Amino acid sequence: MAKLFEPFTLKDLTLKNRIMMSPMCQYSVWDEDGKPNEWHYVHYISRAVGGTALIMIEMTDVDPNGRITVRDLGLWSDDQIPAFRRIIDQVHQYGAKIGIQIAHAGRKTESPSLQPVAPSAIAFSDRYRVPQALSIDEIHRLVDNFGLAAKRAVKAGVDTIELHGAHGYLIHQFMSPLSNHRSDVYGEPTRFGVEVIESVKSHMPQGMPLIMRLSATEYVDGGYDFPSLEKMAEVYRDHGVDMFDVSSGGNAPVVPKMYPGYQVSYAATLREHLNVPVIAVGMLETPELAEFVLEQQQADVIAIARGMLRNPYWANTAAQVLGGTIQVPPEYDRAFPKDFVQRAHE
């Protein structure tokens, strides 16, 4: 069997294969209330039908003021739980597991009606407003908000939770010398992230794994490099993160040179040095490349982003290429060789 189609287990979470749908913002909450709608229902469930083992719901904000735009998802209110549960329950019907990425945009808030906040009053770029520096009390409130969002996610039925500590959003902002010039205790780059981890873990079942997305490097002078990130990731691991989702960049207005597998070496090194499972992401949409990364023990799970936007059935397409197990509802049997088809519940 191809490595991509071997099961993967972490604590109480078992995935039927090693393919994850990467969290990707849809900016499609038309009522601006944070609740997923019919677009999100079709978007996520179609990938579960297509054979993906782990669906990661896009960046979901823990505070209404923490959205990138007013059309982002949110879990700051109990009223939002039923709309998420509807999607989560249906994803489970197709043999997939589902998580949710919780976050706060911080200084990268864009909508004029929302107030950007950050560790320090430093704008992301000339296109962005100068954020309000958070007070100690405001930081404590946001830490609590992360925990309450996790509590709501658990009530909605998720199998795992991912903290967004990458791409220049609030946790990442505290980690970086580009955006954190504080002289108090929150000037220490991991202090905020550790408190968020502890808050979130206090509302999660003991057997539910906590994933954290990190940016491996910031690509600019004055930002942190990968060795610095390794030290921060070690702190996060020691405070309860079970798995890292390794990306890069996002806290400075610079676009790195991107090519298939350009972030894999960071994931592989973190995996080896910290003895922790990792998710690799970044243009890994060729099935043969995804398989190679796993065979070389550079990652434990492969996250597919734009490739899965183009093809909701990426997992089953990869199974055809690599000879893995295809899992489809009976309505789709005629499209696949019968010898390779397996029911999701089997």
JSON list of N, CA, C and O in Angstrom, two decimals, residues 22 101 108 124 162 164-169 172 175-176 178 212-220 224-226 229 244-267 270 279-283 303 306:
[
{"chain": "A", "resi": 22, "resn": "SER", "atom": "N", "xyz": [-6.11, 21.41, 3.70]},
{"chain": "A", "resi": 22, "resn": "SER", "atom": "CA", "xyz": [-5.53, 22.55, 4.40]},
{"chain": "A", "resi": 22, "resn": "SER", "atom": "C", "xyz": [-6.59, 23.62, 4.64]},
{"chain": "A", "resi": 22, "resn": "SER", "atom": "O", "xyz": [-7.47, 23.83, 3.80]},
{"chain": "A", "resi": 101, "resn": "GLN", "atom": "N", "xyz": [-9.53, 25.36, 12.66]},
{"chain": "A", "resi": 101, "resn": "GLN", "atom": "CA", "xyz": [-8.39, 26.22, 12.96]},
{"chain": "A", "resi": 101, "resn": "GLN", "atom": "C", "xyz": [-8.92, 27.51, 13.61]},
{"chain": "A", "resi": 101, "resn": "GLN", "atom": "O", "xyz": [-9.68, 28.26, 12.99]},
{"chain": "A", "resi": 108, "resn": "LYS", "atom": "N", "xyz": [-3.60, 42.25, 11.10]},
{"chain": "A", "resi": 108, "resn": "LYS", "atom": "CA", "xyz": [-3.96, 41.99, 9.71]},
{"chain": "A", "resi": 108, "resn": "LYS", "atom": "C", "xyz": [-5.46, 42.05, 9.48]},
{"chain": "A", "resi": 108, "resn": "LYS", "atom": "O", "xyz": [-5.96, 41.62, 8.44]},
{"chain": "A", "resi": 124, "resn": "PHE", "atom": "N", "xyz": [1.34, 46.29, 9.60]},
{"chain": "A", "resi": 124, "resn": "PHE", "atom": "CA", "xyz": [1.89, 45.22, 8.77]},
{"chain": "A", "resi": 124, "resn": "PHE", "atom": "C", "xyz": [2.60, 45.78, 7.54]},
{"chain": "A", "resi": 124, "resn": "PHE", "atom": "O", "xyz": [3.67, 45.33, 7.15]},
{"chain": "A", "resi": 162, "resn": "GLU", "atom": "N", "xyz": [-6.80, 23.09, 15.63]},
{"chain": "A", "resi": 162, "resn": "GLU", "atom": "CA", "xyz": [-5.52, 23.66, 15.20]},
{"chain": "A", "resi": 162, "resn": "GLU", "atom": "C", "xyz": [-5.47, 25.13, 15.60]},
{"chain": "A", "resi": 162, "resn": "GLU", "atom": "O", "xyz": [-6.39, 25.90, 15.31]},
{"chain": "A", "resi": 164, "resn": "HIS", "atom": "N", "xyz": [-3.80, 28.70, 14.97]},
{"chain": "A", "resi": 164, "resn": "HIS", "atom": "CA", "xyz": [-3.10, 29.38, 13.87]},
{"chain": "A", "resi": 164, "resn": "HIS", "atom": "C", "xyz": [-2.02, 30.29, 14.46]},
{"chain": "A", "resi": 164, "resn": "HIS", "atom": "O", "xyz": [-2.29, 31.40, 14.90]},
{"chain": "A", "resi": 165, "resn": "GLY", "atom": "N", "xyz": [-0.79, 29.77, 14.46]},
{"chain": "A", "resi": 165, "resn": "GLY", "atom": "CA", "xyz": [0.35, 30.55, 14.95]},
{"chain": "A", "resi": 165, "resn": "GLY", "atom": "C", "xyz": [1.27, 30.95, 13.81]},
{"chain": "A", "resi": 165, "resn": "GLY", "atom": "O", "xyz": [2.47, 31.13, 14.04]},
{"chain": "A", "resi": 166, "resn": "ALA", "atom": "N", "xyz": [0.72, 31.10, 12.62]},
{"chain": "A", "resi": 166, "resn": "ALA", "atom": "CA", "xyz": [1.52, 31.38, 11.42]},
{"chain": "A", "resi": 166, "resn": "ALA", "atom": "C", "xyz": [0.93, 32.54, 10.63]},
{"chain": "A", "resi": 166, "resn": "ALA", "atom": "O", "xyz": [-0.04, 33.18, 11.04]},
{"chain": "A", "resi": 167, "resn": "HIS", "atom": "N", "xyz": [1.56, 32.83, 9.49]},
{"chain": "A", "resi": 167, "resn": "HIS", "atom": "CA", "xyz": [1.04, 33.73, 8.47]},
{"chain": "A", "resi": 167, "resn": "HIS", "atom": "C", "xyz": [0.75, 35.15, 8.95]},
{"chain": "A", "resi": 167, "resn": "HIS", "atom": "O", "xyz": [-0.07, 35.86, 8.39]},
{"chain": "A", "resi": 168, "resn": "GLY", "atom": "N", "xyz": [1.42, 35.55, 10.04]},
{"chain": "A", "resi": 168, "resn": "GLY", "atom": "CA", "xyz": [1.31, 36.94, 10.48]},
{"chain": "A", "resi": 168, "resn": "GLY", "atom": "C", "xyz": [0.08, 37.25, 11.29]},
{"chain": "A", "resi": 168, "resn": "GLY", "atom": "O", "xyz": [-0.22, 38.44, 11.50]},
{"chain": "A", "resi": 169, "resn": "TYR", "atom": "N", "xyz": [-0.64, 36.24, 11.78]},
{"chain": "A", "resi": 169, "resn": "TYR", "atom": "CA", "xyz": [-1.80, 36.51, 12.63]},
{"chain": "A", "resi": 169, "resn": "TYR", "atom": "C", "xyz": [-1.35, 36.62, 14.09]},
{"chain": "A", "resi": 169, "resn": "TYR", "atom": "O", "xyz": [-0.17, 36.56, 14.40]},
{"chain": "A", "resi": 172, "resn": "HIS", "atom": "N", "xyz": [1.39, 34.58, 15.94]},
{"chain": "A", "resi": 172, "resn": "HIS", "atom": "CA", "xyz": [2.65, 34.81, 15.22]},
{"chain": "A", "resi": 172, "resn": "HIS", "atom": "C", "xyz": [3.19, 36.21, 15.51]},
{"chain": "A", "resi": 172, "resn": "HIS", "atom": "O", "xyz": [4.41, 36.40, 15.68]},
{"chain": "A", "resi": 175, "resn": "MET", "atom": "N", "xyz": [5.23, 36.30, 18.48]},
{"chain": "A", "resi": 175, "resn": "MET", "atom": "CA", "xyz": [6.46, 35.53, 18.35]},
{"chain": "A", "resi": 175, "resn": "MET", "atom": "C", "xyz": [7.57, 36.29, 17.64]},
{"chain": "A", "resi": 175, "resn": "MET", "atom": "O", "xyz": [8.74, 35.92, 17.76]},
{"chain": "A", "resi": 176, "resn": "SER", "atom": "N", "xyz": [7.23, 37.33, 16.92]},
{"chain": "A", "resi": 176, "resn": "SER", "atom": "CA", "xyz": [8.18, 37.94, 15.98]},
{"chain": "A", "resi": 176, "resn": "SER", "atom": "C", "xyz": [8.71, 39.30, 16.44]},
{"chain": "A", "resi": 176, "resn": "SER", "atom": "O", "xyz": [7.95, 40.17, 16.85]},
{"chain": "A", "resi": 178, "resn": "LEU", "atom": "N", "xyz": [9.53, 41.49, 14.48]},
{"chain": "A", "resi": 178, "resn": "LEU", "atom": "CA", "xyz": [8.99, 42.45, 13.52]},
{"chain": "A", "resi": 178, "resn": "LEU", "atom": "C", "xyz": [7.76, 43.15, 14.07]},
{"chain": "A", "resi": 178, "resn": "LEU", "atom": "O", "xyz": [7.49, 44.31, 13.72]},
{"chain": "A", "resi": 212, "resn": "MET", "atom": "N", "xyz": [-0.76, 22.78, 15.89]},
{"chain": "A", "resi": 212, "resn": "MET", "atom": "CA", "xyz": [-0.43, 24.20, 15.80]},
{"chain": "A", "resi": 212, "resn": "MET", "atom": "C", "xyz": [0.26, 24.47, 14.47]},
{"chain": "A", "resi": 212, "resn": "MET", "atom": "O", "xyz": [1.23, 23.80, 14.12]},
{"chain": "A", "resi": 213, "resn": "ARG", "atom": "N", "xyz": [-0.26, 25.42, 13.72]},
{"chain": "A", "resi": 213, "resn": "ARG", "atom": "CA", "xyz": [0.40, 25.85, 12.48]},
{"chain": "A", "resi": 213, "resn": "ARG", "atom": "C", "xyz": [1.42, 26.93, 12.82]},
{"chain": "A", "resi": 213, "resn": "ARG", "atom": "O", "xyz": [1.11, 27.89, 13.53]},
{"chain": "A", "resi": 214, "resn": "LEU", "atom": "N", "xyz": [2.63, 26.76, 12.31]},
{"chain": "A", "resi": 214, "resn": "LEU", "atom": "CA", "xyz": [3.71, 27.72, 12.52]},
{"chain": "A", "resi": 214, "resn": "LEU", "atom": "C", "xyz": [4.34, 28.12, 11.20]},
{"chain": "A", "resi": 214, "resn": "LEU", "atom": "O", "xyz": [4.38, 27.33, 10.25]},
{"chain": "A", "resi": 215, "resn": "SER", "atom": "N", "xyz": [4.85, 29.34, 11.15]},
{"chain": "A", "resi": 215, "resn": "SER", "atom": "CA", "xyz": [5.67, 29.79, 10.03]},
{"chain": "A", "resi": 215, "resn": "SER", "atom": "C", "xyz": [7.12, 29.50, 10.37]},
{"chain": "A", "resi": 215, "resn": "SER", "atom": "O", "xyz": [7.65, 30.03, 11.35]},
{"chain": "A", "resi": 216, "resn": "ALA", "atom": "N", "xyz": [7.78, 28.70, 9.55]},
{"chain": "A", "resi": 216, "resn": "ALA", "atom": "CA", "xyz": [9.13, 28.24, 9.86]},
{"chain": "A", "resi": 216, "resn": "ALA", "atom": "C", "xyz": [10.15, 29.36, 9.82]},
{"chain": "A", "resi": 216, "resn": "ALA", "atom": "O", "xyz": [11.13, 29.34, 10.56]},
{"chain": "A", "resi": 217, "resn": "THR", "atom": "N", "xyz": [9.93, 30.34, 8.97]},
{"chain": "A", "resi": 217, "resn": "THR", "atom": "CA", "xyz": [10.85, 31.47, 8.84]},
{"chain": "A", "resi": 217, "resn": "THR", "atom": "C", "xyz": [10.07, 32.66, 8.31]},
{"chain": "A", "resi": 217, "resn": "THR", "atom": "O", "xyz": [8.98, 32.49, 7.74]},
{"chain": "A", "resi": 218, "resn": "GLU", "atom": "N", "xyz": [10.64, 33.86, 8.48]},
{"chain": "A", "resi": 218, "resn": "GLU", "atom": "CA", "xyz": [9.91, 35.07, 8.07]},
{"chain": "A", "resi": 218, "resn": "GLU", "atom": "C", "xyz": [10.48, 35.70, 6.80]},
{"chain": "A", "resi": 218, "resn": "GLU", "atom": "O", "xyz": [9.93, 36.67, 6.29]},
{"chain": "A", "resi": 219, "resn": "TYR", "atom": "N", "xyz": [11.58, 35.20, 6.30]},
{"chain": "A", "resi": 219, "resn": "TYR", "atom": "CA", "xyz": [12.14, 35.59, 5.01]},
{"chain": "A", "resi": 219, "resn": "TYR", "atom": "C", "xyz": [12.68, 37.01, 4.93]},
{"chain": "A", "resi": 219, "resn": "TYR", "atom": "O", "xyz": [13.01, 37.48, 3.85]},
{"chain": "A", "resi": 220, "resn": "VAL", "atom": "N", "xyz": [12.76, 37.73, 6.04]},
{"chain": "A", "resi": 220, "resn": "VAL", "atom": "CA", "xyz": [13.24, 39.11, 5.99]},
{"chain": "A", "resi": 220, "resn": "VAL", "atom": "C", "xyz": [14.23, 39.38, 7.12]},
{"chain": "A", "resi": 220, "resn": "VAL", "atom": "O", "xyz": [14.17, 38.76, 8.18]},
{"chain": "A", "resi": 224, "resn": "TYR", "atom": "N", "xyz": [12.42, 36.45, 12.64]},
{"chain": "A", "resi": 224, "resn": "TYR", "atom": "CA", "xyz": [13.09, 35.27, 13.19]},
{"chain": "A", "resi": 224, "resn": "TYR", "atom": "C", "xyz": [13.46, 34.30, 12.07]},
{"chain": "A", "resi": 224, "resn": "TYR", "atom": "O", "xyz": [12.86, 34.28, 11.00]},
{"chain": "A", "resi": 225, "resn": "ASP", "atom": "N", "xyz": [14.49, 33.50, 12.34]},
{"chain": "A", "resi": 225, "resn": "ASP", "atom": "CA", "xyz": [14.92, 32.47, 11.40]},
{"chain": "A", "resi": 225, "resn": "ASP", "atom": "C", "xyz": [14.47, 31.10, 11.90]},
{"chain": "A", "resi": 225, "resn": "ASP", "atom": "O", "xyz": [13.85, 30.98, 12.97]},
{"chain": "A", "resi": 226, "resn": "PHE", "atom": "N", "xyz": [14.78, 30.06, 11.15]},
{"chain": "A", "resi": 226, "resn": "PHE", "atom": "CA", "xyz": [14.30, 28.73, 11.51]},
{"chain": "A", "resi": 226, "resn": "PHE", "atom": "C", "xyz": [14.86, 28.21, 12.83]},
{"chain": "A", "resi": 226, "resn": "PHE", "atom": "O", "xyz": [14.10, 27.63, 13.63]},
{"chain": "A", "resi": 229, "resn": "LEU", "atom": "N", "xyz": [12.74, 29.59, 15.45]},
{"chain": "A", "resi": 229, "resn": "LEU", "atom": "CA", "xyz": [11.42, 28.96, 15.44]},
{"chain": "A", "resi": 229, "resn": "LEU", "atom": "C", "xyz": [11.47, 27.59, 16.10]},
{"chain": "A", "resi": 229, "resn": "LEU", "atom": "O", "xyz": [10.56, 27.22, 16.85]},
{"chain": "A", "resi": 244, "resn": "PHE", "atom": "N", "xyz": [2.71, 19.64, 14.68]},
{"chain": "A", "resi": 244, "resn": "PHE", "atom": "CA", "xyz": [2.90, 20.95, 14.04]},
{"chain": "A", "resi": 244, "resn": "PHE", "atom": "C", "xyz": [2.58, 20.88, 12.56]},
{"chain": "A", "resi": 244, "resn": "PHE", "atom": "O", "xyz": [2.96, 19.93, 11.87]},
{"chain": "A", "resi": 245, "resn": "ASP", "atom": "N", "xyz": [1.90, 21.89, 12.08]},
{"chain": "A", "resi": 245, "resn": "ASP", "atom": "CA", "xyz": [1.55, 22.10, 10.68]},
{"chain": "A", "resi": 245, "resn": "ASP", "atom": "C", "xyz": [2.51, 23.18, 10.19]},
{"chain": "A", "resi": 245, "resn": "ASP", "atom": "O", "xyz": [2.38, 24.35, 10.56]},
{"chain": "A", "resi": 246, "resn": "VAL", "atom": "N", "xyz": [3.49, 22.81, 9.36]},
{"chain": "A", "resi": 246, "resn": "VAL", "atom": "CA", "xyz": [4.64, 23.68, 9.12]},
{"chain": "A", "resi": 246, "resn": "VAL", "atom": "C", "xyz": [4.51, 24.43, 7.80]},
{"chain": "A", "resi": 246, "resn": "VAL", "atom": "O", "xyz": [4.63, 23.86, 6.71]},
{"chain": "A", "resi": 247, "resn": "SER", "atom": "N", "xyz": [4.29, 25.74, 7.90]},
{"chain": "A", "resi": 247, "resn": "SER", "atom": "CA", "xyz": [4.21, 26.63, 6.75]},
{"chain": "A", "resi": 247, "resn": "SER", "atom": "C", "xyz": [5.36, 27.64, 6.87]},
{"chain": "A", "resi": 247, "resn": "SER", "atom": "O", "xyz": [6.37, 27.38, 7.52]},
{"chain": "A", "resi": 248, "resn": "SER", "atom": "N", "xyz": [5.20, 28.84, 6.27]},
{"chain": "A", "resi": 248, "resn": "SER", "atom": "CA", "xyz": [6.26, 29.85, 6.38]},
{"chain": "A", "resi": 248, "resn": "SER", "atom": "C", "xyz": [5.71, 31.21, 5.98]},
{"chain": "A", "resi": 248, "resn": "SER", "atom": "O", "xyz": [4.67, 31.33, 5.33]},
{"chain": "A", "resi": 249, "resn": "GLY", "atom": "N", "xyz": [6.45, 32.26, 6.40]},
{"chain": "A", "resi": 249, "resn": "GLY", "atom": "CA", "xyz": [6.14, 33.62, 5.98]},
{"chain": "A", "resi": 249, "resn": "GLY", "atom": "C", "xyz": [4.85, 34.19, 6.53]},
{"chain": "A", "resi": 249, "resn": "GLY", "atom": "O", "xyz": [4.23, 33.66, 7.45]},
{"chain": "A", "resi": 250, "resn": "GLY", "atom": "N", "xyz": [4.46, 35.34, 6.00]},
{"chain": "A", "resi": 250, "resn": "GLY", "atom": "CA", "xyz": [3.18, 35.94, 6.29]},
{"chain": "A", "resi": 250, "resn": "GLY", "atom": "C", "xyz": [3.19, 37.10, 7.26]},
{"chain": "A", "resi": 250, "resn": "GLY", "atom": "O", "xyz": [2.17, 37.78, 7.41]},
{"chain": "A", "resi": 251, "resn": "ASN", "atom": "N", "xyz": [4.33, 37.37, 7.93]},
{"chain": "A", "resi": 251, "resn": "ASN", "atom": "CA", "xyz": [4.35, 38.48, 8.88]},
{"chain": "A", "resi": 251, "resn": "ASN", "atom": "C", "xyz": [5.11, 39.68, 8.35]},
{"chain": "A", "resi": 251, "resn": "ASN", "atom": "O", "xyz": [5.40, 40.61, 9.08]},
{"chain": "A", "resi": 252, "resn": "ALA", "atom": "N", "xyz": [5.42, 39.64, 7.08]},
{"chain": "A", "resi": 252, "resn": "ALA", "atom": "CA", "xyz": [6.05, 40.77, 6.39]},
{"chain": "A", "resi": 252, "resn": "ALA", "atom": "C", "xyz": [5.56, 40.74, 4.94]},
{"chain": "A", "resi": 252, "resn": "ALA", "atom": "O", "xyz": [5.29, 39.67, 4.40]},
{"chain": "A", "resi": 253, "resn": "PRO", "atom": "N", "xyz": [5.42, 41.90, 4.32]},
{"chain": "A", "resi": 253, "resn": "PRO", "atom": "CA", "xyz": [4.89, 41.94, 2.95]},
{"chain": "A", "resi": 253, "resn": "PRO", "atom": "C", "xyz": [5.93, 41.51, 1.91]},
{"chain": "A", "resi": 253, "resn": "PRO", "atom": "O", "xyz": [6.38, 42.29, 1.07]},
{"chain": "A", "resi": 254, "resn": "VAL", "atom": "N", "xyz": [6.32, 40.26, 1.99]},
{"chain": "A", "resi": 254, "resn": "VAL", "atom": "CA", "xyz": [7.29, 39.69, 1.05]},
{"chain": "A", "resi": 254, "resn": "VAL", "atom": "C", "xyz": [6.79, 38.32, 0.64]},
{"chain": "A", "resi": 254, "resn": "VAL", "atom": "O", "xyz": [6.25, 37.57, 1.45]},
{"chain": "A", "resi": 255, "resn": "VAL", "atom": "N", "xyz": [6.93, 37.99, -0.63]},
{"chain": "A", "resi": 255, "resn": "VAL", "atom": "CA", "xyz": [6.50, 36.69, -1.15]},
{"chain": "A", "resi": 255, "resn": "VAL", "atom": "C", "xyz": [7.76, 35.88, -1.48]},
{"chain": "A", "resi": 255, "resn": "VAL", "atom": "O", "xyz": [8.55, 36.28, -2.33]},
{"chain": "A", "resi": 256, "resn": "PRO", "atom": "N", "xyz": [7.96, 34.76, -0.80]},
{"chain": "A", "resi": 256, "resn": "PRO", "atom": "CA", "xyz": [9.16, 33.96, -1.08]},
{"chain": "A", "resi": 256, "resn": "PRO", "atom": "C", "xyz": [9.05, 33.25, -2.42]},
{"chain": "A", "resi": 256, "resn": "PRO", "atom": "O", "xyz": [7.97, 33.15, -3.01]},
{"chain": "A", "resi": 257, "resn": "LYS", "atom": "N", "xyz": [10.17, 32.75, -2.89]},
{"chain": "A", "resi": 257, "resn": "LYS", "atom": "CA", "xyz": [10.15, 31.92, -4.09]},
{"chain": "A", "resi": 257, "resn": "LYS", "atom": "C", "xyz": [9.50, 30.60, -3.73]},
{"chain": "A", "resi": 257, "resn": "LYS", "atom": "O", "xyz": [9.96, 29.89, -2.83]},
{"chain": "A", "resi": 258, "resn": "MET", "atom": "N", "xyz": [8.44, 30.26, -4.43]},
{"chain": "A", "resi": 258, "resn": "MET", "atom": "CA", "xyz": [7.69, 29.05, -4.12]},
{"chain": "A", "resi": 258, "resn": "MET", "atom": "C", "xyz": [7.83, 28.02, -5.23]},
{"chain": "A", "resi": 258, "resn": "MET", "atom": "O", "xyz": [7.81, 28.37, -6.42]},
{"chain": "A", "resi": 259, "resn": "TYR", "atom": "N", "xyz": [7.99, 26.78, -4.83]},
{"chain": "A", "resi": 259, "resn": "TYR", "atom": "CA", "xyz": [8.10, 25.66, -5.76]},
{"chain": "A", "resi": 259, "resn": "TYR", "atom": "C", "xyz": [7.63, 24.42, -5.02]},
{"chain": "A", "resi": 259, "resn": "TYR", "atom": "O", "xyz": [7.56, 24.42, -3.78]},
{"chain": "A", "resi": 260, "resn": "PRO", "atom": "N", "xyz": [7.27, 23.35, -5.72]},
{"chain": "A", "resi": 260, "resn": "PRO", "atom": "CA", "xyz": [6.75, 22.17, -5.04]},
{"chain": "A", "resi": 260, "resn": "PRO", "atom": "C", "xyz": [7.72, 21.66, -3.97]},
{"chain": "A", "resi": 260, "resn": "PRO", "atom": "O", "xyz": [8.89, 21.39, -4.25]},
{"chain": "A", "resi": 261, "resn": "GLY", "atom": "N", "xyz": [7.22, 21.58, -2.75]},
{"chain": "A", "resi": 261, "resn": "GLY", "atom": "CA", "xyz": [8.02, 21.07, -1.65]},
{"chain": "A", "resi": 261, "resn": "GLY", "atom": "C", "xyz": [8.92, 22.09, -0.98]},
{"chain": "A", "resi": 261, "resn": "GLY", "atom": "O", "xyz": [9.77, 21.71, -0.16]},
{"chain": "A", "resi": 262, "resn": "TYR", "atom": "N", "xyz": [8.72, 23.39, -1.24]},
{"chain": "A", "resi": 262, "resn": "TYR", "atom": "CA", "xyz": [9.67, 24.39, -0.75]},
{"chain": "A", "resi": 262, "resn": "TYR", "atom": "C", "xyz": [9.69, 24.51, 0.78]},
{"chain": "A", "resi": 262, "resn": "TYR", "atom": "O", "xyz": [10.65, 25.05, 1.34]},
{"chain": "A", "resi": 263, "resn": "GLN", "atom": "N", "xyz": [8.67, 24.00, 1.46]},
{"chain": "A", "resi": 263, "resn": "GLN", "atom": "CA", "xyz": [8.64, 24.07, 2.93]},
{"chain": "A", "resi": 263, "resn": "GLN", "atom": "C", "xyz": [8.92, 22.73, 3.61]},
{"chain": "A", "resi": 263, "resn": "GLN", "atom": "O", "xyz": [8.97, 22.66, 4.84]},
{"chain": "A", "resi": 264, "resn": "VAL", "atom": "N", "xyz": [9.12, 21.69, 2.84]},
{"chain": "A", "resi": 264, "resn": "VAL", "atom": "CA", "xyz": [9.22, 20.35, 3.40]},
{"chain": "A", "resi": 264, "resn": "VAL", "atom": "C", "xyz": [10.43, 20.19, 4.31]},
{"chain": "A", "resi": 264, "resn": "VAL", "atom": "O", "xyz": [10.37, 19.53, 5.35]},
{"chain": "A", "resi": 265, "resn": "SER", "atom": "N", "xyz": [11.56, 20.79, 3.95]},
{"chain": "A", "resi": 265, "resn": "SER", "atom": "CA", "xyz": [12.77, 20.62, 4.76]},
{"chain": "A", "resi": 265, "resn": "SER", "atom": "C", "xyz": [12.56, 21.15, 6.17]},
{"chain": "A", "resi": 265, "resn": "SER", "atom": "O", "xyz": [13.11, 20.61, 7.14]},
{"chain": "A", "resi": 266, "resn": "TYR", "atom": "N", "xyz": [11.78, 22.22, 6.31]},
{"chain": "A", "resi": 266, "resn": "TYR", "atom": "CA", "xyz": [11.49, 22.75, 7.65]},
{"chain": "A", "resi": 266, "resn": "TYR", "atom": "C", "xyz": [10.68, 21.74, 8.46]},
{"chain": "A", "resi": 266, "resn": "TYR", "atom": "O", "xyz": [10.97, 21.49, 9.64]},
{"chain": "A", "resi": 267, "resn": "ALA", "atom": "N", "xyz": [9.66, 21.16, 7.84]},
{"chain": "A", "resi": 267, "resn": "ALA", "atom": "CA", "xyz": [8.85, 20.17, 8.53]},
{"chain": "A", "resi": 267, "resn": "ALA", "atom": "C", "xyz": [9.70, 18.97, 8.93]},
{"chain": "A", "resi": 267, "resn": "ALA", "atom": "O", "xyz": [9.60, 18.46, 10.06]},
{"chain": "A", "resi": 270, "resn": "LEU", "atom": "N", "xyz": [12.04, 19.84, 11.89]},
{"chain": "A", "resi": 270, "resn": "LEU", "atom": "CA", "xyz": [11.28, 19.95, 13.13]},
{"chain": "A", "resi": 270, "resn": "LEU", "atom": "C", "xyz": [10.87, 18.57, 13.64]},
{"chain": "A", "resi": 270, "resn": "LEU", "atom": "O", "xyz": [10.95, 18.29, 14.84]},
{"chain": "A", "resi": 279, "resn": "ILE", "atom": "N", "xyz": [2.87, 18.00, 9.87]},
{"chain": "A", "resi": 279, "resn": "ILE", "atom": "CA", "xyz": [2.11, 18.09, 8.63]},
{"chain": "A", "resi": 279, "resn": "ILE", "atom": "C", "xyz": [2.93, 18.94, 7.67]},
{"chain": "A", "resi": 279, "resn": "ILE", "atom": "O", "xyz": [3.37, 20.04, 8.01]},
{"chain": "A", "resi": 280, "resn": "ALA", "atom": "N", "xyz": [3.17, 18.43, 6.47]},
{"chain": "A", "resi": 280, "resn": "ALA", "atom": "CA", "xyz": [3.87, 19.19, 5.43]},
{"chain": "A", "resi": 280, "resn": "ALA", "atom": "C", "xyz": [2.84, 19.80, 4.49]},
{"chain": "A", "resi": 280, "resn": "ALA", "atom": "O", "xyz": [1.84, 19.17, 4.15]},
{"chain": "A", "resi": 281, "resn": "VAL", "atom": "N", "xyz": [3.12, 21.03, 4.06]},
{"chain": "A", "resi": 281, "resn": "VAL", "atom": "CA", "xyz": [2.21, 21.74, 3.17]},
{"chain": "A", "resi": 281, "resn": "VAL", "atom": "C", "xyz": [3.03, 22.61, 2.22]},
{"chain": "A", "resi": 281, "resn": "VAL", "atom": "O", "xyz": [4.14, 23.01, 2.53]},
{"chain": "A", "resi": 282, "resn": "GLY", "atom": "N", "xyz": [2.46, 22.89, 1.06]},
{"chain": "A", "resi": 282, "resn": "GLY", "atom": "CA", "xyz": [3.12, 23.79, 0.13]},
{"chain": "A", "resi": 282, "resn": "GLY", "atom": "C", "xyz": [3.35, 23.18, -1.23]},
{"chain": "A", "resi": 282, "resn": "GLY", "atom": "O", "xyz": [4.42, 22.63, -1.49]},
{"chain": "A", "resi": 283, "resn": "MET", "atom": "N", "xyz": [2.34, 23.22, -2.10]},
{"chain": "A", "resi": 283, "resn": "MET", "atom": "CA", "xyz": [2.46, 22.77, -3.49]},
{"chain": "A", "resi": 283, "resn": "MET", "atom": "C", "xyz": [2.85, 21.29, -3.59]},
{"chain": "A", "resi": 283, "resn": "MET", "atom": "O", "xyz": [3.67, 20.90, -4.41]},
{"chain": "A", "resi": 303, "resn": "ALA", "atom": "N", "xyz": [-0.79, 18.05, 3.75]},
{"chain": "A", "resi": 303, "resn": "ALA", "atom": "CA", "xyz": [-1.91, 18.98, 3.61]},
{"chain": "A", "resi": 303, "resn": "ALA", "atom": "C", "xyz": [-1.97, 19.49, 2.17]},
{"chain": "A", "resi": 303, "resn": "ALA", "atom": "O", "xyz": [-0.95, 19.97, 1.63]},
{"chain": "A", "resi": 306, "resn": "ARG", "atom": "N", "xyz": [-4.43, 24.49, -2.55]},
{"chain": "A", "resi": 306, "resn": "ARG", "atom": "CA", "xyz": [-5.01, 24.88, -3.84]},
{"chain": "A", "resi": 306, "resn": "ARG", "atom": "C", "xyz": [-5.36, 23.68, -4.72]},
{"chain": "A", "resi": 306, "resn": "ARG", "atom": "O", "xyz": [-6.33, 23.71, -5.47]}
]
